[in-house]
XYZ file of C-alpha atoms in Angstrom:
314
model
C 24.527 44.210 92.295
C 25.128 45.725 89.025
C 27.723 48.548 88.324
C 25.806 51.395 86.887
C 26.701 54.684 84.615
C 26.106 56.704 88.300
C 29.142 54.664 90.047
C 31.637 54.762 86.374
C 31.017 58.868 86.873
C 31.455 59.306 90.604
C 34.384 57.179 90.188
C 35.824 59.161 87.400
C 35.062 61.750 89.091
C 36.742 60.776 92.257
C 40.101 59.781 90.639
C 40.163 63.588 88.881
C 39.945 65.299 92.310
C 42.838 62.616 93.929
C 45.074 63.599 89.809
C 44.243 67.580 90.992
C 44.885 66.916 94.940
C 48.330 65.196 94.029
C 49.486 67.697 91.420
C 48.531 70.372 93.314
C 50.824 69.040 96.344
C 53.809 68.109 94.017
C 52.786 71.798 92.620
C 53.638 73.479 96.292
C 56.965 70.877 96.323
C 59.088 72.509 93.489
C 57.835 75.772 94.256
C 59.249 75.417 98.093
C 62.418 73.506 96.761
C 62.842 76.434 93.986
C 62.030 78.686 96.692
C 64.889 77.041 98.730
C 67.024 77.056 95.496
C 67.060 80.761 94.964
C 67.467 81.454 98.481
C 71.287 79.340 98.720
C 71.744 80.912 95.010
C 71.310 84.467 96.356
C 73.583 83.448 99.468
C 75.998 81.635 97.144
C 76.915 84.952 95.567
C 76.918 87.530 98.556
C 79.834 85.222 99.926
C 81.386 85.130 96.258
C 80.346 89.341 96.172
C 82.782 89.647 99.389
C 84.899 87.613 98.431
C 85.586 89.234 95.357
C 85.590 92.714 96.577
C 88.248 91.631 99.018
C 90.673 90.536 96.446
C 89.999 93.735 93.931
C 90.894 95.391 97.388
C 94.118 93.441 97.608
C 94.650 94.160 93.622
C 94.507 97.933 94.162
C 97.018 97.541 97.081
C 99.393 95.329 94.233
C 98.295 98.223 91.380
C 99.579 101.087 94.262
C 102.608 99.538 94.916
C 103.533 98.306 90.975
C 102.948 102.118 90.637
C 105.087 103.706 92.963
C 107.441 101.220 91.794
C 107.355 101.943 88.678
C 107.376 105.633 89.002
C 111.381 104.969 91.080
C 112.182 103.079 87.631
C 110.863 106.110 85.334
C 112.658 108.474 87.740
C 116.237 106.586 87.871
C 115.645 105.855 84.157
C 115.850 109.519 83.112
C 118.246 110.935 85.513
C 120.488 107.911 83.692
C 119.743 109.480 80.102
C 120.535 112.936 81.699
C 123.392 111.621 83.060
C 124.397 110.011 79.126
C 123.126 112.870 77.498
C 125.908 114.883 79.194
C 128.428 112.427 79.154
C 127.371 112.956 75.050
C 127.859 116.839 75.258
C 130.830 116.817 76.509
C 132.562 114.870 74.673
C 131.016 116.299 71.441
C 132.605 119.944 72.910
C 136.028 118.112 73.787
C 135.767 116.694 70.075
C 134.906 119.706 69.032
C 137.469 121.872 70.504
C 140.323 119.299 69.353
C 139.382 119.602 65.225
C 139.480 123.361 66.047
C 143.168 122.875 67.785
C 143.830 120.373 64.225
C 142.923 123.069 61.861
C 144.768 125.370 63.254
C 147.729 123.457 63.595
C 147.212 122.192 60.093
C 147.217 126.097 58.115
C 150.210 127.114 60.582
C 152.066 124.396 58.607
C 149.871 125.106 55.493
C 151.705 128.733 55.809
C 154.963 127.513 56.631
C 155.077 125.434 53.600
C 154.185 128.663 51.395
C 157.058 130.271 52.263
C 160.149 126.945 53.343
C 162.105 125.495 50.904
C 161.914 122.118 49.195
C 164.228 121.091 51.624
C 162.497 122.499 53.959
C 158.984 121.668 52.295
C 160.255 117.771 53.032
C 160.849 118.720 57.152
C 157.482 120.132 57.244
C 156.001 117.725 55.160
C 156.564 114.883 58.355
C 156.197 117.089 60.802
C 152.456 117.352 59.508
C 152.241 113.975 59.356
C 153.457 113.754 63.081
C 151.118 116.094 63.434
C 148.079 114.917 62.651
C 149.107 110.735 63.643
C 149.519 112.687 67.732
C 146.632 114.014 66.893
C 144.240 111.259 66.033
C 146.336 109.001 68.564
C 144.722 112.218 70.968
C 140.915 111.129 69.440
C 141.162 108.435 69.987
C 142.374 108.189 73.855
C 138.723 110.959 74.093
C 137.041 109.042 72.378
C 137.871 105.429 74.339
C 137.921 107.594 77.557
C 134.287 109.695 76.531
C 132.466 105.253 76.117
C 134.534 103.977 78.929
C 133.320 106.688 81.440
C 129.597 106.370 79.879
C 130.045 102.897 80.524
C 130.757 102.793 83.341
C 127.754 105.695 84.480
C 125.220 103.072 82.982
C 126.711 100.291 85.433
C 126.559 102.423 88.053
C 122.868 103.740 87.160
C 121.555 100.087 86.640
C 122.884 99.535 90.153
C 121.311 102.043 91.506
C 118.208 101.701 89.862
C 118.411 97.867 91.131
C 119.475 99.377 94.421
C 115.950 101.074 94.907
C 113.901 98.575 93.245
C 115.351 95.997 96.124
C 115.489 98.465 98.863
C 111.488 99.187 97.964
C 110.709 95.954 98.277
C 112.526 95.380 101.331
C 110.923 98.721 103.089
C 107.633 97.137 101.640
C 108.016 93.626 104.339
C 109.859 95.374 107.014
C 106.725 97.663 107.618
C 104.562 94.975 107.378
C 106.821 93.383 109.622
C 106.854 96.311 111.855
C 103.325 96.753 111.808
C 102.798 93.556 113.270
C 105.255 93.746 115.706
C 103.995 96.774 116.701
C 100.342 95.422 117.177
C 102.120 92.492 119.067
C 103.794 94.637 121.231
C 100.358 96.918 122.151
C 98.322 93.573 123.051
C 100.969 92.334 124.857
C 100.760 96.307 126.690
C 97.382 96.297 127.299
C 97.400 93.090 128.332
C 99.695 93.784 131.460
C 98.208 97.125 131.802
C 94.585 95.730 132.921
C 96.226 92.641 134.913
C 97.741 96.437 136.719
C 94.345 98.033 137.444
C 92.072 94.572 138.502
C 95.157 93.380 140.878
C 94.860 97.090 141.992
C 91.347 96.656 143.405
C 91.468 93.076 144.791
C 95.201 94.305 146.607
C 93.782 96.263 149.333
C 95.580 97.681 151.816
C 98.077 94.696 151.986
C 101.715 93.803 150.166
C 102.472 90.359 149.109
C 103.086 88.391 145.327
C 100.828 86.503 143.975
C 102.285 83.999 141.350
C 99.526 82.858 138.511
C 99.944 80.679 134.966
C 101.504 83.963 132.902
C 102.806 85.854 135.444
C 104.474 86.943 138.914
C 102.728 90.051 140.465
C 104.696 91.986 142.970
C 102.814 94.539 145.568
C 103.464 97.636 147.595
C 101.176 99.532 149.573
C 98.208 98.162 148.339
C 99.057 99.064 144.825
C 100.659 96.745 142.013
C 104.699 97.832 141.203
C 106.156 94.807 139.051
C 104.540 92.320 136.943
C 106.607 89.327 135.830
C 105.303 88.078 132.558
C 106.611 84.371 132.591
C 105.900 83.719 128.913
C 107.841 86.740 127.162
C 110.483 87.404 129.899
C 109.934 90.946 129.943
C 108.983 92.605 133.407
C 106.847 96.129 133.785
C 107.082 98.125 136.074
C 104.600 100.617 137.447
C 105.399 104.047 139.422
C 102.579 106.025 141.281
C 102.521 109.614 142.420
C 100.334 110.490 145.107
C 98.209 107.116 144.444
C 97.855 107.532 140.756
C 99.740 105.700 138.255
C 101.844 107.977 136.639
C 103.687 105.778 133.900
C 105.187 102.316 133.496
C 108.312 101.034 132.078
C 108.778 98.003 130.413
C 112.465 95.974 129.957
C 112.998 92.862 128.088
C 116.533 91.855 129.832
C 118.511 95.219 130.143
C 116.926 96.805 127.432
C 113.910 99.525 127.334
C 110.699 98.265 125.353
C 107.693 100.378 126.208
C 106.973 103.441 128.532
C 103.296 104.611 129.187
C 102.260 107.684 130.831
C 99.625 108.429 132.438
C 97.761 111.631 133.560
C 96.349 113.682 136.572
C 93.544 110.629 136.734
C 95.370 107.852 135.535
C 94.522 107.528 132.032
C 96.694 106.452 129.424
C 98.002 109.774 127.566
C 101.381 108.369 125.773
C 103.216 105.755 125.124
C 106.622 104.982 123.462
C 108.618 101.916 121.885
C 111.925 100.832 121.660
C 114.239 99.187 119.426
C 117.309 97.152 120.143
C 119.493 99.825 119.438
C 117.131 101.823 122.598
C 116.572 104.313 120.057
C 112.307 105.676 119.478
C 110.534 103.351 117.037
C 106.843 104.432 117.529
C 105.173 106.858 120.215
C 101.484 106.048 120.312
C 98.718 109.028 121.933
C 95.793 107.904 123.119
C 92.461 109.391 122.747
C 90.147 110.348 126.483
C 88.386 106.490 125.903
C 92.366 104.779 125.547
C 92.240 104.168 122.213
C 94.877 105.542 120.230
C 94.397 108.391 118.148
C 98.072 109.303 116.519
C 101.109 106.897 116.019
C 104.469 108.655 114.686
C 107.573 106.681 113.535
C 110.352 107.712 113.957
C 113.686 106.934 111.118
C 117.578 106.844 111.249
C 119.952 107.619 108.817
C 123.313 105.817 108.602
C 124.681 108.294 110.982
C 122.423 107.576 113.567
C 120.275 111.046 112.891
C 116.528 111.309 113.245
C 114.729 112.329 110.447
C 111.064 113.538 110.602
C 108.899 111.279 111.626
C 106.077 110.282 109.692
C 102.574 110.735 111.377
C 99.154 108.190 111.120
C 95.803 109.275 112.591
C 93.008 107.102 113.488
């Protein structure tokens, strides 16, 4: 069988078509891989953008705290400068007064010298020297006393400045701990309230005690009247009026921790949180949907007097 030019041409054309098909397949594969790589890069950029935004928000918070601390430091330094300026002015006034007195004494002595004899002149000279020595001693004592007062004032101002800075840091940390503890307490209290509602629906016309893995629930008159939390040791007493929940008290041992109050329909309207000293530290107001609408934070001075509450609206 002879191979003609036609056969060779057909074979070449077939090989060319095959090469083109293979190239098209490879091109489509590369295009698909590029699209996948672009999508992965876009997803990664979005994740990085979210992380960067969160970090920027945190940086802004830190900058705000630093700015507040710097403002307090500037105010304290301003007070120190004012105190030092006042002390220096007082010292200058005292020195001017003493210098005036010395000039007056010298003038009086000079007048006495001009009218006295030679013998009296010697005595007057001794008096002048003694007066000058005494005045110099008083002036040096005054300068030393003024310097001591300035050093004491500066040291006191520096101590006060350090105290303010430490107090600011301590207050910031305590606020974070307080917010965490408040959130935990609210979650626990809402958990107890939900158990009260659920058990009231289940306990119709019965008086019993339900012991579960987490709680011991005491029922009476078809209602939950007391709940004991096995994990925290807290006991919640529930009170009713005309069959509708009116209020509840949560105690840790003998100490009252929380009080919740409800309206005539049994909806939560107010909550109160107490500290270890049985003083009110937080008060919560709820809207019609049972969500917190306002929070009042109470503080007390060293004498136990309550300061104006800090209000936060949600």
